[in-house]
Amino acid sequence: MKTLRIIFLTFLTFFFIQAKTQYITPGNQLSLTLDQLVSLSGGVVTFSNGTYFVNNTLTVAATDTLRITEPAVVRVANGIRLEFSGTLISDPVTGQVIFTAADTTTSATNFKGFRFEDAPANLFRNTVVSYGGGIQLIASDAVFDQCVFRKNGS
């Protein structure tokens, strides 16, 4: 009986750890901000000392939009890719949005970058992307205006 209890508790622990490894937005035509993702994502997106952190896979579902209209620094964990079937609007009124790796000490700790698949009308304006794995556009549209890409690659 004790062995069965240990196996059951191990399974539950593994299940709950796996349940928090990613966040997929609901896909019901939401327009989300980074602050809203902090509240909704169960720890996948966090905020500390003026910086947003993406700690696990974040997927913006079809019909949802991530809208960043204020300057922001977004640090993405090693090996994590930001995935979009919905839309990303990175367009601060003033300043810049910066997407970078959480750890920039070596290219081995880069985040995997962005993947857009069937994702319409994406916009990167006044945005910096560094220490990432690049941007994949698969049957998707994106406009890049006044952007800087540096120190990217695998």
mmCIF file of C-alpha atoms in Angstrom:
data_model
loop_
_atom_site.group_PDB
_atom_site.id
_atom_site.type_symbol
_atom_site.label_atom_id
_atom_site.label_comp_id
_atom_site.label_asym_id
_atom_site.label_seq_id
_atom_site.Cartn_x
_atom_site.Cartn_y
_atom_site.Cartn_z
ATOM 1 C CA MET A 1 0.000 0.000 0.000
ATOM 2 C CA LYS A 2 2.845 2.367 0.849
ATOM 3 C CA THR A 3 4.454 1.707 -2.556
ATOM 4 C CA LEU A 4 1.182 2.441 -4.312
ATOM 5 C CA ARG A 5 0.867 5.726 -2.430
ATOM 6 C CA ILE A 6 4.423 6.746 -3.420
ATOM 7 C CA ILE A 7 3.750 5.921 -7.071
ATOM 8 C CA PHE A 8 0.490 7.881 -6.989
ATOM 9 C CA LEU A 9 2.135 10.931 -5.360
ATOM 10 C CA THR A 10 5.002 10.781 -7.860
ATOM 11 C CA PHE A 11 2.496 10.724 -10.726
ATOM 12 C CA LEU A 12 0.576 13.702 -9.307
ATOM 13 C CA THR A 13 3.772 15.681 -8.794
ATOM 14 C CA PHE A 14 4.901 14.989 -12.372
ATOM 15 C CA PHE A 15 1.449 15.892 -13.727
ATOM 16 C CA PHE A 16 1.347 19.255 -11.941
ATOM 17 C CA ILE A 17 4.905 20.121 -12.972
ATOM 18 C CA GLN A 18 4.046 19.361 -16.599
ATOM 19 C CA ALA A 19 0.814 21.374 -16.376
ATOM 20 C CA LYS A 20 2.802 24.530 -15.623
ATOM 21 C CA THR A 21 5.372 24.124 -18.380
ATOM 22 C CA GLN A 22 3.479 26.159 -20.949
ATOM 23 C CA TYR A 23 0.654 28.620 -21.388
ATOM 24 C CA ILE A 24 -1.658 28.827 -24.387
ATOM 25 C CA THR A 25 -3.993 31.801 -24.555
ATOM 26 C CA PRO A 26 -7.724 30.918 -24.694
ATOM 27 C CA GLY A 27 -8.235 31.674 -28.390
ATOM 28 C CA ASN A 28 -11.424 33.675 -27.917
ATOM 29 C CA GLN A 29 -10.469 36.969 -29.595
ATOM 30 C CA LEU A 30 -8.631 38.411 -26.584
ATOM 31 C CA SER A 31 -6.326 41.392 -26.861
ATOM 32 C CA LEU A 32 -3.772 40.750 -24.125
ATOM 33 C CA THR A 33 -1.033 42.854 -22.554
ATOM 34 C CA LEU A 34 2.082 41.573 -20.844
ATOM 35 C CA ASP A 35 0.563 42.482 -17.467
ATOM 36 C CA GLN A 36 -2.501 40.384 -18.260
ATOM 37 C CA LEU A 37 -0.274 37.452 -19.210
ATOM 38 C CA VAL A 38 1.452 37.752 -15.827
ATOM 39 C CA SER A 39 -1.965 37.381 -14.169
ATOM 40 C CA LEU A 40 -3.298 34.618 -16.426
ATOM 41 C CA SER A 41 -0.321 32.392 -17.247
ATOM 42 C CA GLY A 42 0.281 30.660 -13.927
ATOM 43 C CA GLY A 43 3.939 31.647 -13.732
ATOM 44 C CA VAL A 44 4.856 31.213 -17.378
ATOM 45 C CA VAL A 45 5.113 35.018 -17.658
ATOM 46 C CA THR A 46 6.317 36.874 -14.571
ATOM 47 C CA PHE A 47 7.319 40.453 -13.744
ATOM 48 C CA SER A 48 10.160 41.510 -11.459
ATOM 49 C CA ASN A 49 12.144 44.743 -11.067
ATOM 50 C CA GLY A 50 10.752 46.321 -14.232
ATOM 51 C CA THR A 51 11.363 43.277 -16.441
ATOM 52 C CA TYR A 52 9.001 40.636 -17.823
ATOM 53 C CA PHE A 53 10.243 37.043 -17.854
ATOM 54 C CA VAL A 54 8.918 34.251 -20.056
ATOM 55 C CA ASN A 55 9.869 31.138 -18.114
ATOM 56 C CA ASN A 56 8.267 28.439 -20.298
ATOM 57 C CA THR A 57 6.623 28.088 -23.695
ATOM 58 C CA LEU A 58 4.106 30.832 -24.426
ATOM 59 C CA THR A 59 1.656 30.315 -27.283
ATOM 60 C CA VAL A 60 -0.713 33.033 -28.468
ATOM 61 C CA ALA A 61 -3.642 31.135 -29.967
ATOM 62 C CA ALA A 62 -5.418 31.942 -33.215
ATOM 63 C CA THR A 63 -7.746 34.955 -32.860
ATOM 64 C CA ASP A 64 -5.838 36.259 -29.787
ATOM 65 C CA THR A 65 -3.421 39.205 -29.887
ATOM 66 C CA LEU A 66 -0.487 40.087 -27.659
ATOM 67 C CA ARG A 67 -0.353 43.892 -27.776
ATOM 68 C CA ILE A 68 2.704 45.703 -26.352
ATOM 69 C CA THR A 69 2.239 49.479 -26.606
ATOM 70 C CA GLU A 70 4.538 50.602 -23.779
ATOM 71 C CA PRO A 71 8.330 50.260 -23.547
ATOM 72 C CA ALA A 72 9.183 46.858 -22.062
ATOM 73 C CA VAL A 73 12.045 44.443 -21.534
ATOM 74 C CA VAL A 74 11.050 40.817 -22.067
ATOM 75 C CA ARG A 75 13.632 38.203 -21.046
ATOM 76 C CA VAL A 76 12.972 34.714 -22.353
ATOM 77 C CA ALA A 77 14.375 31.573 -20.707
ATOM 78 C CA ASN A 78 17.010 29.404 -22.337
ATOM 79 C CA GLY A 79 15.598 27.154 -25.037
ATOM 80 C CA ILE A 80 12.103 28.680 -24.995
ATOM 81 C CA ARG A 81 10.335 29.747 -28.206
ATOM 82 C CA LEU A 82 7.521 32.310 -28.348
ATOM 83 C CA GLU A 83 4.838 30.800 -30.567
ATOM 84 C CA PHE A 84 2.056 32.621 -32.389
ATOM 85 C CA SER A 85 -0.972 31.394 -34.274
ATOM 86 C CA GLY A 86 -2.556 34.684 -33.260
ATOM 87 C CA THR A 87 -1.016 38.126 -33.592
ATOM 88 C CA LEU A 88 1.869 40.008 -32.003
ATOM 89 C CA ILE A 89 1.772 43.806 -32.031
ATOM 90 C CA SER A 90 5.004 45.210 -30.589
ATOM 91 C CA ASP A 91 4.509 48.936 -31.152
ATOM 92 C CA PRO A 92 5.417 51.179 -28.218
ATOM 93 C CA VAL A 93 4.216 54.775 -28.483
ATOM 94 C CA THR A 94 7.612 55.900 -27.141
ATOM 95 C CA GLY A 95 10.814 53.996 -26.399
ATOM 96 C CA GLN A 96 11.451 50.387 -27.361
ATOM 97 C CA VAL A 97 10.337 46.856 -26.675
ATOM 98 C CA ILE A 98 13.330 44.594 -26.077
ATOM 99 C CA PHE A 99 13.113 40.817 -26.443
ATOM 100 C CA THR A 100 16.263 39.112 -25.213
ATOM 101 C CA ALA A 101 17.493 35.986 -23.464
ATOM 102 C CA ALA A 102 17.189 35.741 -19.705
ATOM 103 C CA ASP A 103 20.898 34.848 -19.658
ATOM 104 C CA THR A 104 23.054 36.651 -22.217
ATOM 105 C CA THR A 105 26.451 35.332 -21.107
ATOM 106 C CA THR A 106 26.810 32.867 -24.003
ATOM 107 C CA SER A 107 24.967 31.897 -27.186
ATOM 108 C CA ALA A 108 24.287 28.499 -25.587
ATOM 109 C CA THR A 109 21.720 30.235 -23.355
ATOM 110 C CA ASN A 110 19.834 32.000 -26.165
ATOM 111 C CA PHE A 111 16.082 31.707 -26.316
ATOM 112 C CA LYS A 112 14.825 29.866 -29.406
ATOM 113 C CA GLY A 113 13.218 32.939 -30.948
ATOM 114 C CA PHE A 114 9.769 33.372 -32.475
ATOM 115 C CA ARG A 115 7.584 31.055 -34.522
ATOM 116 C CA PHE A 116 4.599 32.470 -36.390
ATOM 117 C CA GLU A 117 2.362 29.918 -38.075
ATOM 118 C CA ASP A 118 -0.835 31.017 -39.828
ATOM 119 C CA ALA A 119 -0.439 34.223 -37.838
ATOM 120 C CA PRO A 120 -1.852 37.308 -39.582
ATOM 121 C CA ALA A 121 -0.853 40.971 -39.363
ATOM 122 C CA ASN A 122 2.120 40.887 -36.955
ATOM 123 C CA LEU A 123 3.973 44.126 -36.286
ATOM 124 C CA PHE A 124 7.419 44.783 -34.843
ATOM 125 C CA ARG A 125 8.014 48.533 -34.542
ATOM 126 C CA ASN A 126 10.731 50.110 -32.378
ATOM 127 C CA THR A 127 11.636 46.626 -31.221
ATOM 128 C CA VAL A 128 14.993 45.027 -30.422
ATOM 129 C CA VAL A 129 15.504 41.265 -30.646
ATOM 130 C CA SER A 130 18.780 39.897 -29.287
ATOM 131 C CA TYR A 131 20.220 36.583 -28.109
ATOM 132 C CA GLY A 132 17.411 34.676 -29.802
ATOM 133 C CA GLY A 133 17.191 31.905 -32.355
ATOM 134 C CA GLY A 134 15.544 33.989 -35.040
ATOM 135 C CA ILE A 135 12.058 34.463 -36.436
ATOM 136 C CA GLN A 136 10.167 31.787 -38.365
ATOM 137 C CA LEU A 137 7.296 32.973 -40.550
ATOM 138 C CA ILE A 138 5.166 30.087 -41.804
ATOM 139 C CA ALA A 139 2.143 31.233 -43.823
ATOM 140 C CA SER A 140 2.288 34.447 -41.789
ATOM 141 C CA ASP A 141 2.700 38.151 -42.377
ATOM 142 C CA ALA A 142 4.878 40.556 -40.409
ATOM 143 C CA VAL A 143 6.025 44.146 -40.739
ATOM 144 C CA PHE A 144 9.369 45.193 -39.248
ATOM 145 C CA ASP A 145 9.846 48.955 -38.828
ATOM 146 C CA GLN A 146 12.697 50.656 -36.968
ATOM 147 C CA CYS A 147 13.878 47.351 -35.464
ATOM 148 C CA VAL A 148 17.275 46.087 -34.401
ATOM 149 C CA PHE A 149 18.317 42.428 -34.563
ATOM 150 C CA ARG A 150 21.664 41.556 -32.962
ATOM 151 C CA LYS A 151 23.578 38.644 -31.502
ATOM 152 C CA ASN A 152 20.948 36.155 -32.673
ATOM 153 C CA GLY A 153 21.552 32.622 -33.854
ATOM 154 C CA SER A 154 21.730 29.161 -32.391
#
